[in-house]
Tab-separated table of C-alpha atoms in Angstrom:
chain	number	residue	atom	x	y	z
H	1	MET	CA	15.415	39.913	52.013
H	2	SER	CA	11.614	39.879	52.442
H	3	ASP	CA	8.741	41.163	50.390
H	4	THR	CA	7.403	44.029	52.552
H	5	LYS	CA	3.839	43.567	51.240
H	6	ASN	CA	3.169	39.879	51.956
H	7	GLY	CA	6.082	38.815	54.054
H	8	GLY	CA	7.322	36.308	51.484
H	9	PRO	CA	10.780	36.190	49.948
H	10	ALA	CA	11.441	38.649	47.169
H	11	PRO	CA	12.046	37.158	43.712
H	12	LYS	CA	15.636	36.961	42.557
H	13	PRO	CA	16.494	39.646	40.010
H	14	ASP	CA	17.650	37.138	37.393
H	15	ALA	CA	14.774	34.656	37.782
H	16	ALA	CA	12.652	34.161	34.634
H	17	PRO	CA	8.900	34.622	35.213
H	18	SER	CA	6.898	31.400	35.186
H	19	PRO	CA	4.667	31.074	32.083
H	20	THR	CA	0.949	31.264	32.585
H	21	ARG	CA	-1.189	28.212	31.757
H	22	ARG	CA	-2.250	29.820	28.472
H	23	GLN	CA	1.358	30.587	27.525
H	24	ALA	CA	2.446	27.032	28.315
H	25	LEU	CA	-0.341	25.639	26.114
H	26	ALA	CA	0.644	27.947	23.264
H	27	LEU	CA	4.274	26.851	23.502
H	28	THR	CA	3.191	23.197	23.392
H	29	LEU	CA	0.990	23.680	20.333
H	30	LEU	CA	3.707	25.596	18.507
H	31	SER	CA	6.345	22.955	19.200
H	32	PRO	CA	7.337	21.080	15.983
H	33	MET	CA	7.321	17.767	17.831
H	34	ALA	CA	3.788	18.334	19.075
H	35	SER	CA	2.340	19.595	15.792
H	36	VAL	CA	3.531	16.640	13.688
H	37	PRO	CA	2.092	13.288	14.837
H	38	ALA	CA	4.273	10.212	14.537
H	39	LEU	CA	3.673	8.166	11.399
H	40	ALA	CA	1.974	4.865	12.061
H	41	GLN	CA	4.107	1.905	11.106
H	42	PRO	CA	2.511	-0.938	9.104
H	43	PRO	CA	2.525	-4.495	10.471
H	44	LEU	CA	5.526	-6.576	9.471
H	45	PHE	CA	4.873	-8.875	6.508
H	46	ALA	CA	7.235	-10.902	4.332
H	47	GLY	CA	7.358	-13.578	1.672
H	48	PRO	CA	10.030	-16.258	1.178
H	49	ALA	CA	12.329	-13.840	-0.670
H	50	SER	CA	11.714	-10.386	0.801
H	51	GLN	CA	9.631	-8.300	3.153
H	52	PHE	CA	7.117	-5.511	2.587
H	53	VAL	CA	8.824	-2.144	2.051
H	54	GLN	CA	6.977	1.039	2.994
H	55	LEU	CA	7.149	4.029	0.630
H	56	ASP	CA	7.631	7.401	2.306
H	57	PRO	CA	6.092	9.594	1.114
H	58	PRO	CA	3.239	7.682	-0.586
H	59	GLU	CA	2.871	8.181	-4.330
H	60	ASP	CA	-0.490	9.120	-5.862
H	61	ALA	CA	-1.751	6.632	-8.464
H	62	GLY	CA	-5.428	7.584	-8.696
H	63	SER	CA	-5.139	8.939	-12.241
H	64	LEU	CA	-3.768	5.624	-13.556
H	65	ALA	CA	-6.169	3.361	-15.466
H	66	LEU	CA	-5.984	-0.429	-15.881
H	67	THR	CA	-7.261	-2.435	-18.854
H	68	ASP	CA	-9.195	-5.685	-18.385
H	69	LEU	CA	-9.114	-8.702	-20.690
H	70	ALA	CA	-12.100	-7.361	-22.627
H	71	GLY	CA	-10.246	-4.126	-23.392
H	72	LYS	CA	-12.238	-1.957	-20.997
H	73	SER	CA	-10.441	0.666	-18.941
H	74	LYS	CA	-10.942	1.375	-15.242
H	75	PRO	CA	-9.113	4.035	-13.199
H	76	LEU	CA	-7.626	3.185	-9.831
H	77	SER	CA	-9.515	6.171	-8.459
H	78	ALA	CA	-12.687	4.076	-8.816
H	79	TYR	CA	-11.465	2.013	-5.854
H	80	ARG	CA	-10.939	4.957	-3.495
H	81	GLY	CA	-12.237	4.147	-0.051
H	82	LYS	CA	-10.562	0.724	-0.010
H	83	ALA	CA	-7.004	-0.526	0.138
H	84	ILE	CA	-5.732	-2.020	-3.130
H	85	LEU	CA	-3.489	-5.030	-3.638
H	86	LEU	CA	-1.972	-4.460	-7.099
H	87	ASN	CA	-0.169	-7.607	-8.169
H	88	PHE	CA	1.951	-7.879	-11.337
H	89	TRP	CA	2.337	-11.388	-12.766
H	90	ALA	CA	2.964	-13.259	-16.043
H	91	SER	CA	2.377	-16.746	-17.453
H	92	TRP	CA	6.136	-17.258	-17.889
H	93	CYS	CA	6.827	-16.654	-14.188
H	94	PRO	CA	6.935	-19.872	-12.038
H	95	PRO	CA	6.518	-18.093	-8.669
H	96	CYS	CA	3.507	-16.264	-10.117
H	97	ARG	CA	1.878	-19.618	-10.832
H	98	ARG	CA	2.161	-20.549	-7.159
H	99	GLU	CA	0.772	-17.192	-6.043
H	100	LEU	CA	-2.244	-16.970	-8.376
H	101	PRO	CA	-4.429	-19.409	-6.371
H	102	ILE	CA	-3.750	-17.267	-3.296
H	103	LEU	CA	-4.956	-14.186	-5.163
H	104	ARG	CA	-8.103	-15.990	-6.226
H	105	ARG	CA	-8.892	-16.911	-2.613
H	106	LEU	CA	-8.184	-13.347	-1.591
H	107	GLN	CA	-10.506	-11.996	-4.284
H	108	ALA	CA	-13.313	-14.167	-2.935
H	109	ARG	CA	-12.616	-12.947	0.600
H	110	ALA	CA	-12.405	-9.306	-0.508
H	111	ALA	CA	-16.165	-9.144	-1.080
H	112	HIS	CA	-16.473	-8.824	2.704
H	113	GLU	CA	-13.246	-6.894	3.335
H	114	PRO	CA	-12.181	-3.220	3.085
H	115	PHE	CA	-9.778	-3.970	0.213
H	116	VAL	CA	-9.738	-5.124	-3.418
H	117	VAL	CA	-7.367	-7.463	-5.270
H	118	LEU	CA	-6.242	-6.366	-8.737
H	119	PRO	CA	-3.881	-8.763	-10.539
H	120	VAL	CA	-2.260	-7.344	-13.690
H	121	SER	CA	-0.728	-9.690	-16.265
H	122	LEU	CA	2.323	-8.596	-18.246
H	123	ASP	CA	1.588	-11.076	-21.047
H	124	LYS	CA	1.253	-9.741	-24.578
H	125	SER	CA	-2.301	-10.877	-25.323
H	126	ALA	CA	-5.569	-11.426	-23.495
H	127	ALA	CA	-5.953	-14.753	-25.287
H	128	THR	CA	-2.725	-16.008	-23.721
H	129	VAL	CA	-3.880	-14.961	-20.264
H	130	THR	CA	-7.327	-16.510	-20.670
H	131	ALA	CA	-5.931	-19.841	-21.892
H	132	TYR	CA	-3.319	-19.932	-19.133
H	133	LEU	CA	-5.778	-19.285	-16.324
H	134	LYS	CA	-8.178	-21.867	-17.729
H	135	ARG	CA	-5.382	-24.446	-17.828
H	136	LEU	CA	-4.632	-23.776	-14.163
H	137	GLY	CA	-8.278	-24.023	-13.174
H	138	LEU	CA	-8.320	-20.309	-12.337
H	139	ALA	CA	-10.702	-19.083	-15.028
H	140	ASP	CA	-12.692	-17.177	-12.401
H	141	LEU	CA	-9.696	-15.056	-11.369
H	142	SER	CA	-10.445	-11.477	-12.390
H	143	THR	CA	-7.345	-9.887	-13.871
H	144	PHE	CA	-6.176	-6.912	-15.883
H	145	ILE	CA	-3.456	-6.869	-18.527
H	146	ASP	CA	-0.568	-4.522	-19.331
H	147	ALA	CA	0.380	-5.840	-22.767
H	148	ALA	CA	2.048	-2.597	-23.860
H	149	GLY	CA	4.084	-2.240	-20.675
H	150	THR	CA	2.785	1.242	-19.907
H	151	VAL	CA	1.773	0.533	-16.291
H	152	ALA	CA	4.778	-1.406	-14.980
H	153	SER	CA	8.224	-2.230	-16.298
H	154	GLY	CA	11.624	-3.545	-15.268
H	155	PRO	CA	14.996	-1.750	-15.203
H	156	LYS	CA	15.688	-2.539	-18.880
H	157	SER	CA	12.627	-0.671	-20.107
H	158	THR	CA	13.275	2.308	-22.368
H	159	GLN	CA	10.246	4.236	-21.100
H	160	PRO	CA	9.337	5.233	-17.540
H	161	THR	CA	6.225	3.689	-16.028
H	162	PRO	CA	4.213	4.449	-12.876
H	163	PHE	CA	5.274	1.189	-11.222
H	164	ALA	CA	8.831	-0.132	-11.229
H	165	LEU	CA	9.384	-3.891	-11.188
H	166	TYR	CA	12.375	-5.280	-9.291
H	167	GLY	CA	11.332	-8.914	-9.708
H	168	MET	CA	8.376	-11.141	-10.516
H	169	PRO	CA	5.816	-11.373	-9.171
H	170	MET	CA	5.728	-7.982	-7.535
H	171	THR	CA	2.927	-6.488	-5.485
H	172	TYR	CA	2.177	-2.875	-4.639
H	173	VAL	CA	-0.241	-1.879	-1.891
H	174	LEU	CA	-2.300	1.295	-2.273
H	175	ASP	CA	-4.149	2.985	0.561
H	176	HIS	CA	-7.771	4.185	0.638
H	177	GLU	CA	-6.786	7.356	-1.252
H	178	ALA	CA	-5.285	5.362	-4.152
H	179	ARG	CA	-1.738	6.223	-3.089
H	180	SER	CA	1.049	3.683	-3.460
H	181	VAL	CA	2.278	3.085	0.084
H	182	GLY	CA	4.602	0.087	-0.288
H	183	TYR	CA	5.640	-3.004	-2.205
H	184	LEU	CA	6.845	-6.571	-1.874
H	185	VAL	CA	9.053	-8.377	-4.387
H	186	GLY	CA	8.376	-12.070	-4.965
H	187	GLU	CA	5.528	-14.370	-4.030
H	188	ALA	CA	3.800	-14.104	-0.671
H	189	ASP	CA	0.865	-15.606	1.176
H	190	TRP	CA	-1.353	-12.541	1.082
H	191	ASP	CA	-4.288	-14.575	2.390
H	192	SER	CA	-2.420	-15.343	5.619
H	193	PRO	CA	-3.349	-13.600	8.902
H	194	GLU	CA	-0.251	-11.401	8.536
H	195	GLY	CA	-1.102	-10.447	4.952
H	196	LEU	CA	-4.693	-9.638	5.861
H	197	LYS	CA	-3.513	-7.551	8.796
H	198	LEU	CA	-1.332	-5.442	6.490
H	199	LEU	CA	-4.163	-4.831	3.988
H	200	ARG	CA	-6.638	-3.966	6.735
H	201	PHE	CA	-4.075	-1.592	8.228
H	202	TYR	CA	-4.080	0.539	5.051
H	203	ALA	CA	-7.865	0.347	4.743
H	204	ARG	CA	-8.708	1.429	8.296
H	205	ALA	CA	-8.342	5.123	7.539
H	206	ALA	CA	-11.217	4.832	5.054
H	207	GLY	CA	-13.703	4.577	7.921
């Protein structure tokens, strides 16, 4: 059967009308798959014992404050705009001793990088930490202390803390908004090209 007006075939009665360009665009924008971008995956990074584990969703930690060896407090929100390597260590931890020189090198590098390195000792006194670092030749390593165990704790702790410890040392990575985005249990070469790539990955969004 023909269309008597233009000579073309008549549309089938059950054929759905083709969407206009504007309708097609609206359908695309309203599609759940189109409206939610895929989450970027961090570069792979691992230490001798385990690999970096991404937290989804990230956990805000900007309201948390750390205490330095002089007893002064500084909130993590003060470092917004940069990625944060938050490393928990102690003088009684042999793997920590191997990792501390790496953190010192990374601190020196961080002056020209979009991240900061914040070691936190779990020792009970600043005097112990100071003497230990001096004995290792790491007196210039800038570190905080969590003597009361209010920032991080293991599974046997009787009080909840913002950061859970599954081993020692343990490192959390925070993004440029001071959100905890992942962790790694055990020592790792954070100053390696792979470690630097991971830290820069979480700092890129700051630009």
